[in-house]
Amino acid sequence: MTALDLSSPVAVVGAGTMGQGIAQVALVAGHPVRLYDAVPGRAREAAAAIVARLDRLVEKNRLTGADRDAARARLVPVESLAELALCSLVVEAVLERLEVKQQLFRELEEVVGDDCLLATNTSSLSVTAVGGALRNPGRLVGLHFFNPAPLMPLVEVVSGSATDVGSATRAYQMARGWGKTPVACADTPGFIVNRVARPFYAEAFAVYEAQGADPATVDAVLRGSGGFRMGAFELTDLIGQDVNESVTRSVWESFFQDMRFTPSLAQRRLVESGRLGRKSGRGWYDYEEGAEQPEPHTAEKAEPPAYVVAEGDLEPAGELLALIREAGIEVREEDEDHGTRLVLPGGGQLALADGQTSVEFRDVVYFDLAFDYRRATRIALSASKDTASRTLTEATGLFQALGKDVSVVGDLPGMIVARTVARIIDLAHDAVAKGTATEEDIDTAMRLGVNYPLGPFAWSRSLGRSWAYDLLEDLHLRDPSGRYAPSLALYRHAYASEKREGTS
């Protein structure tokens, strides 16, 4: 099977933002496009909006005038489904309600030819359930574009339980022919991105609900230390709190209320209050004109320690040792087998977040995981009420000497970035073990779909095979609700590594 011939007409049903975007993608790729919406006149308005966007592409020298004119001639708004009879592909982007989509495809099946490929752009419904209304569900496939469709490169090609292999292959090749990067996945709740990404939001909200840090500080740590393009609070304000919460709730319910996907009560209250984010003028942050934006917690300037004692190699934070030396601070190394930590001049210890808490130890400050300690602009520290003030001051001064802003957060096991990344890695391993997608496709989806600095498997390799499992095991001991229980897939991954190392 190959991509659709460019002479083949493509139909898009639903002329909202996503429908317009998909229509524009098909149009620019060279297809004749038929645009339909159930609301009279809306398809015509949408077609005019698409042409206006093509005009802007010409102004920016991203499209020639001749190509714009040709595309405009191929775009035809229609007033009835019957006018889609000769299309080779129909993509729906209508209301995210199962009964609405099922009824639409029943009607389409009466209109289009038997060889017409049918596709749903659903982001949260079961592709299998949508196709269950058809006489021939084998020709229905999920084509999940990301918003804005003309700009976002990723397309999840979702095979329902009844989807024919040929239909999925045809859709995959077609997406590639449209200049997109397709990834193949099975029909499981959330597909790839909306399943694996849940901890990015959930752990940020959990830190807030535990009064560990305010939204501005969590976002600053996720950006400055984690390497994420946006923090969870600002991103959900952009997406819309109602939209994000609805997807979370859908995934949670579809997985039979699995604790790992539990929605946030704080976000529920935000939605109930009508604070939906940018579109309503207020969400986690205030977007009204002139509103003062909160600043993240940033520690006052502190004196750096004269030296540190390195016990172990600090992996996966080993790069810190070179940075400390470059800052002119003496590093005294001791060969220790029992841990990786820094001992400060006052006798306190500085350790990488590992799922334990400072209160469990005599005098320990934890520091959070960073995507790249050299490029990181901010580091989070956590300490208990019993931690010596000198230890926290020396730890703060140390990271400030490395050119980092320092945020002191509550005594949180796994802190912010570390627990988030560990849970993302776990869900990714679980998805592969259950046949959702390949490791390569999951890494591609998370980089392109939500702009993660690394895919989960690339991140896992850089941190060490057992890092995520060990951290989640410690977290699970402290919160035995099941939320942090590592999956069997992650256990097998870590245990196989230990077994190989033990027999080498």
XYZ file of C-alpha atoms in Angstrom:
504
model
C 0.000 0.000 0.000
C 1.186 3.534 -0.757
C -0.016 7.030 -0.026
C -3.178 8.266 -1.738
C -2.750 9.527 -5.272
C -2.763 13.324 -5.272
C -5.675 13.324 -7.691
C -7.805 11.538 -5.086
C -10.290 13.854 -3.357
C -10.017 14.058 0.427
C -12.934 15.079 2.631
C -12.826 16.685 6.055
C -16.015 16.632 8.114
C -16.111 19.245 10.836
C -14.960 22.776 10.023
C -13.676 23.874 13.393
C -10.060 24.689 14.215
C -8.804 21.116 13.887
C -10.859 20.366 10.795
C -9.560 23.484 9.079
C -6.002 22.533 9.974
C -6.319 19.014 8.581
C -7.958 20.350 5.435
C -5.087 22.796 4.966
C -2.516 19.998 5.352
C -4.222 17.850 2.692
C -4.676 20.854 0.451
C -1.045 21.973 0.572
C 0.008 18.361 -0.056
C -1.813 18.597 -3.399
C -5.196 16.925 -2.905
C -8.599 18.226 -3.945
C -10.363 18.823 -0.616
C -14.067 18.761 0.185
C -14.964 20.500 3.449
C -18.269 19.772 5.172
C -19.907 20.901 8.408
C -23.371 20.128 9.713
C -23.983 23.813 10.496
C -25.159 25.572 7.314
C -22.639 28.080 5.987
C -19.832 27.066 8.363
C -17.901 25.109 5.710
C -17.886 28.177 3.458
C -16.627 30.363 6.304
C -13.956 27.807 7.146
C -12.799 27.655 3.539
C -12.378 31.435 3.529
C -10.344 31.198 6.754
C -8.081 28.547 5.179
C -7.510 30.707 2.109
C -6.623 33.641 4.385
C -3.991 31.473 6.100
C -2.599 30.468 2.704
C -2.357 34.175 1.848
C -0.286 34.720 4.994
C 2.019 31.858 3.989
C 2.598 33.621 0.671
C 3.383 36.870 2.511
C 5.965 34.992 4.601
C 7.491 33.366 1.470
C 6.510 29.904 2.708
C 4.225 29.301 -0.278
C 4.303 30.644 -3.800
C 1.433 32.620 -5.208
C 0.905 30.006 -7.902
C 0.697 27.200 -5.346
C -1.726 29.255 -3.288
C -3.964 29.822 -6.281
C -3.881 26.128 -7.198
C -4.719 25.125 -3.630
C -7.581 27.602 -3.483
C -9.016 26.103 -6.661
C -8.894 22.601 -5.143
C -10.779 23.601 -1.971
C -14.530 23.099 -2.232
C -16.938 23.670 0.666
C -19.990 21.410 0.367
C -23.421 21.451 1.959
C -24.237 17.726 2.140
C -22.519 14.436 2.880
C -23.746 13.144 -0.498
C -21.195 15.434 -2.157
C -18.396 13.357 -0.612
C -19.318 10.233 -2.579
C -16.187 10.178 -4.777
C -13.668 10.826 -1.986
C -10.927 8.289 -1.290
C -10.475 9.427 2.312
C -12.802 11.054 4.819
C -11.384 12.453 8.074
C -13.819 13.513 10.776
C -13.053 16.235 13.295
C -16.460 16.671 14.905
C -17.673 16.843 18.499
C -15.782 14.479 20.836
C -18.829 12.351 21.624
C -19.002 8.683 20.715
C -22.629 8.659 19.567
C -22.063 11.691 17.316
C -19.068 10.104 15.602
C -20.781 6.720 15.243
C -23.838 8.278 13.616
C -21.640 10.273 11.232
C -19.759 7.184 10.068
C -23.001 5.249 9.620
C -24.182 7.987 7.277
C -20.828 8.160 5.485
C -20.829 4.411 4.899
C -24.034 4.834 2.912
C -22.437 7.513 0.733
C -18.799 6.685 -0.033
C -17.377 3.795 -2.008
C -16.261 0.535 -0.437
C -12.600 1.434 -0.991
C -12.842 4.797 0.788
C -10.658 5.016 3.892
C -12.449 6.420 6.934
C -10.510 8.157 9.690
C -11.364 9.656 13.071
C -9.278 12.415 14.630
C -10.449 11.520 18.146
C -7.967 12.226 20.911
C -9.717 10.445 23.764
C -12.363 8.026 22.453
C -11.841 4.403 21.520
C -11.222 3.985 17.790
C -12.608 0.460 18.159
C -15.845 1.827 19.627
C -16.181 4.466 16.903
C -15.723 1.793 14.242
C -18.096 -0.578 15.991
C -21.030 1.221 14.348
C -19.822 0.350 10.833
C -20.712 -2.655 8.679
C -17.033 -2.772 7.730
C -15.037 -1.491 10.725
C -11.834 -2.707 9.085
C -11.572 0.458 7.006
C -11.737 2.828 9.976
C -8.457 4.090 11.419
C -7.510 6.782 13.914
C -5.577 9.735 12.524
C -4.792 11.864 15.567
C -3.355 15.198 14.433
C -2.013 17.660 16.984
C -3.055 21.295 17.141
C -2.204 23.326 15.101
C -2.263 20.595 12.467
C -0.367 22.535 9.750
C 2.562 23.146 12.134
C 2.726 20.088 14.385
C 4.628 17.275 12.626
C 3.246 14.315 14.604
C 0.311 12.128 13.583
C -0.700 9.104 15.668
C -2.004 6.384 13.352
C -4.250 4.289 15.579
C -5.403 0.785 14.739
C -8.664 -0.244 16.358
C -9.237 -3.874 17.253
C -11.007 -4.402 13.918
C -8.857 -2.129 11.725
C -7.385 -3.941 8.717
C -3.597 -3.903 8.466
C -3.951 -2.551 4.933
C -6.050 0.385 6.142
C -3.520 1.294 8.845
C -0.637 1.011 6.384
C -2.442 3.168 3.868
C -3.136 5.836 6.482
C 0.474 5.733 7.710
C 1.901 6.196 4.218
C -0.604 8.925 3.479
C 0.416 10.897 6.589
C 4.051 10.561 5.568
C 3.155 11.718 2.056
C 1.580 14.822 3.590
C 4.926 15.710 5.152
C 4.009 14.508 8.639
C 5.861 12.142 10.965
C 3.490 9.253 11.636
C 3.761 6.821 14.546
C 1.785 3.590 14.715
C -0.058 2.631 17.861
C -2.753 0.293 19.097
C -6.115 1.529 20.311
C -5.492 1.982 24.026
C -6.689 4.892 26.201
C -4.758 8.044 25.385
C -2.911 6.327 22.508
C 0.771 7.261 22.993
C 1.064 10.938 23.877
C -2.008 11.418 26.045
C -1.191 8.235 27.938
C 2.528 8.675 28.560
C 2.256 12.431 29.233
C -0.176 12.171 32.160
C 2.551 12.273 34.886
C 3.894 15.564 33.527
C 0.675 17.239 34.660
C -0.233 14.914 37.532
C 3.042 15.218 39.443
C 3.127 19.006 39.147
C -0.395 19.165 40.543
C 0.510 16.660 43.286
C 3.451 18.820 44.380
C 1.117 21.817 44.549
C -1.582 19.900 46.457
C 1.053 18.738 48.965
C 2.043 22.415 49.428
C 5.524 21.550 48.253
C 5.793 24.470 45.833
C 3.627 27.066 44.110
C 2.772 26.852 40.374
C 5.322 29.456 39.291
C 8.133 27.623 41.090
C 7.140 24.195 39.753
C 6.959 25.573 36.211
C 10.335 27.292 36.562
C 11.955 24.047 37.779
C 10.410 21.982 34.977
C 11.750 24.462 32.430
C 15.074 25.436 33.954
C 16.081 22.034 35.322
C 13.957 19.512 33.432
C 14.493 21.046 30.016
C 10.775 21.077 29.224
C 9.646 23.875 26.945
C 6.764 24.838 29.246
C 5.808 24.021 32.796
C 2.711 21.970 33.563
C 0.668 24.852 34.968
C 1.315 27.264 32.100
C 0.823 24.501 29.525
C -2.551 23.428 30.901
C -3.592 27.101 30.974
C -2.726 27.214 27.268
C -4.496 23.934 26.444
C -7.516 24.816 28.562
C -8.058 23.362 32.037
C -11.366 21.822 30.975
C -9.771 20.138 27.951
C -6.759 18.821 29.869
C -8.848 17.633 32.803
C -11.299 15.920 30.442
C -8.510 13.962 28.752
C -7.043 12.965 32.130
C -10.438 11.829 33.366
C -11.105 9.904 30.139
C -7.789 8.022 30.386
C -8.368 7.332 34.108
C -11.868 5.970 33.540
C -10.813 3.970 30.469
C -8.124 2.268 32.569
C -10.785 1.358 35.163
C -9.710 4.145 37.535
C -6.086 3.046 37.697
C -4.375 5.046 40.468
C -1.516 5.967 38.127
C -3.913 8.166 36.125
C -5.896 9.727 38.984
C -7.148 13.244 38.130
C -6.246 16.247 40.265
C -8.800 17.617 42.715
C -7.141 21.037 42.495
C -7.605 21.074 38.732
C -11.226 19.913 39.119
C -11.909 22.876 41.394
C -10.277 25.191 38.857
C -12.599 23.913 36.127
C -15.652 24.143 38.383
C -14.826 27.768 39.118
C -14.645 28.611 35.410
C -10.927 29.397 35.528
C -10.071 27.576 32.327
C -6.798 29.285 31.481
C -5.944 31.774 28.783
C -9.282 31.446 27.002
C -11.210 32.557 30.109
C -8.657 35.118 31.252
C -7.634 33.184 34.326
C -6.474 29.686 35.239
C -3.506 28.833 37.395
C -2.306 32.300 36.356
C -4.129 35.575 35.785
C -4.183 36.752 32.145
C -6.220 39.905 32.590
C -4.570 43.032 31.244
C -2.140 44.476 33.761
C -2.222 41.419 36.027
C 0.985 40.864 37.957
C 2.562 37.503 37.224
C 3.946 35.507 40.158
C 7.676 34.924 40.398
C 9.171 31.535 41.273
C 10.813 31.110 44.632
C 14.488 31.968 44.242
C 16.865 31.662 47.189
C 18.857 34.640 48.435
C 22.547 34.776 47.605
C 24.638 32.443 49.765
C 28.350 31.843 50.157
C 29.595 28.712 48.364
C 31.501 26.073 50.354
C 35.293 26.070 50.097
C 35.273 22.399 49.159
C 33.064 19.338 48.822
C 33.821 15.677 49.380
C 32.493 13.416 46.622
C 31.523 9.961 47.840
C 30.844 7.942 44.702
C 30.617 9.243 41.141
C 27.272 11.103 41.525
C 25.818 9.352 38.462
C 23.524 10.310 36.797
C 24.560 13.757 38.020
C 28.257 13.104 37.489
C 28.720 16.192 35.342
C 28.349 18.284 38.488
C 31.839 17.335 39.636
C 33.398 18.976 36.568
C 31.181 22.055 36.996
C 32.172 22.388 40.652
C 35.856 22.263 39.774
C 35.351 24.814 36.974
C 33.747 27.128 39.544
C 36.977 27.018 41.562
C 35.638 24.829 44.365
C 37.874 21.988 45.498
C 36.498 18.469 45.013
C 37.936 15.850 47.345
C 37.047 12.376 46.132
C 36.501 9.288 48.248
C 35.891 5.881 46.717
C 32.643 4.762 48.329
C 30.493 1.803 47.288
C 27.442 2.611 49.376
C 26.152 5.755 47.715
C 26.595 8.804 45.537
C 26.575 12.059 47.451
C 28.505 15.185 48.321
C 29.582 15.909 51.866
C 29.667 19.608 52.677
C 32.186 21.302 55.030
C 29.632 21.514 57.830
C 29.155 17.752 57.741
C 25.771 17.787 55.983
C 25.173 15.798 52.826
C 23.874 16.721 49.388
C 22.232 13.902 47.411
C 20.358 13.485 44.135
C 16.607 12.973 44.549
C 15.986 9.242 44.975
C 12.432 8.868 46.235
C 13.360 9.288 49.904
C 12.896 12.358 52.102
C 15.258 14.545 54.085
C 13.336 13.989 57.312
C 14.475 10.362 57.321
C 18.125 11.333 57.727
C 20.181 13.351 60.142
C 21.292 16.149 57.837
C 20.577 15.726 54.127
C 19.598 18.189 51.402
C 18.292 16.685 48.170
C 18.773 18.262 44.747
C 16.537 17.576 41.767
C 17.296 15.828 38.512
C 18.356 18.030 35.585
C 18.155 17.200 31.905
C 21.602 18.745 31.465
C 23.346 20.100 34.557
C 25.652 22.282 32.480
C 22.823 24.015 30.631
C 20.339 24.020 33.505
C 19.442 27.513 34.695
C 17.669 26.497 37.901
C 18.038 23.724 40.475
C 15.524 22.751 43.147
C 16.645 21.777 46.648
C 14.553 20.151 49.355
C 15.190 19.865 53.071
C 13.238 18.995 56.200
C 12.630 21.208 59.210
C 15.371 19.296 61.003
C 18.008 19.923 58.344
C 20.785 22.165 59.611
C 20.504 25.689 58.235
C 24.229 25.635 57.450
C 23.762 22.572 55.223
C 20.993 24.222 53.219
C 23.017 27.447 52.948
C 26.119 25.598 51.715
C 24.065 23.610 49.205
C 22.414 26.798 47.956
C 25.738 28.602 47.625
C 27.253 25.645 45.787
C 24.661 25.667 43.008
C 24.652 29.454 42.828
C 28.419 29.302 42.273
C 27.647 27.108 39.257
C 25.486 29.904 37.839
C 22.122 28.394 38.797
C 19.089 29.978 40.365
C 18.031 27.913 43.362
C 14.472 27.120 44.395
C 13.932 25.551 47.807
C 10.824 23.359 47.828
C 9.160 21.147 50.421
C 10.524 17.818 51.609
C 9.055 15.913 48.664
C 10.138 12.355 47.849
C 11.370 12.380 44.254
C 11.120 16.183 44.238
C 9.711 17.584 40.941
C 11.670 16.648 37.821
C 12.930 13.292 39.095
C 9.530 11.858 40.029
C 7.988 13.215 36.808
C 10.630 11.689 34.548
C 10.588 8.368 36.429
C 6.836 8.036 35.996
C 6.991 8.972 32.310
C 9.663 6.295 31.794
C 7.526 3.743 33.646
C 4.390 4.407 31.613
C 6.425 4.215 28.409
C 7.820 0.788 29.330
C 4.336 -0.375 30.298
C 2.943 0.806 26.952
C 5.542 -1.169 24.987
C 4.994 -4.289 27.096
C 1.279 -4.118 26.363
C 1.734 -3.689 22.623
C 0.698 -0.051 22.347
C 3.703 1.052 20.275
C 7.423 0.515 19.760
C 10.116 2.222 21.823
C 11.178 4.245 18.772
C 7.659 5.449 18.034
C 7.046 6.391 21.669
C 10.249 8.436 21.800
C 9.316 10.137 18.524
C 5.782 10.844 19.711
C 6.861 12.431 22.991
C 9.506 14.614 21.370
C 7.311 15.822 18.521
C 3.879 15.722 20.136
C 4.686 17.484 23.423
C 8.227 18.780 22.803
C 9.989 16.736 25.494
C 13.761 17.247 25.499
C 14.243 13.469 25.219
C 11.993 10.521 24.553
C 11.356 8.296 27.615
C 13.589 5.474 26.404
C 16.457 7.778 25.451
C 16.090 9.372 28.885
C 16.069 5.963 30.544
C 19.284 4.987 28.780
C 21.005 8.184 29.874
C 19.942 7.757 33.524
C 20.668 4.052 33.830
C 18.408 1.046 33.432
C 17.407 0.753 37.087
C 17.217 4.468 37.968
C 13.472 4.937 37.402
C 12.566 1.630 39.020
C 14.629 2.331 42.147
C 13.178 5.823 42.563
C 9.578 4.644 42.100
C 10.116 1.761 44.532
C 11.196 4.266 47.172
C 8.241 6.510 46.352
C 5.845 3.567 46.536
C 7.108 2.691 50.022
C 6.231 6.206 51.146
C 2.938 6.396 49.257
C 1.550 2.845 48.983
C -1.647 3.977 47.225
C -0.451 2.397 43.977
C 0.178 5.700 42.261
C 3.948 5.141 42.226
C 4.094 1.347 42.054
C 6.497 0.580 39.194
C 5.096 -1.560 36.411
C 6.080 -5.166 35.850
C 7.649 -4.048 32.579
C 9.949 -1.605 34.376
C 10.796 -4.248 36.991
C 11.788 -6.683 34.257
C 13.872 -3.997 32.568
C 15.779 -3.171 35.767
C 16.074 -6.771 36.986
C 17.371 -8.007 33.616
C 20.047 -5.324 33.797
C 21.113 -6.388 37.302
C 21.122 -10.061 36.315
C 23.328 -9.411 33.284
C 25.708 -7.302 35.354
C 25.856 -10.028 38.016
C 26.835 -12.724 35.517
C 29.206 -10.687 33.389
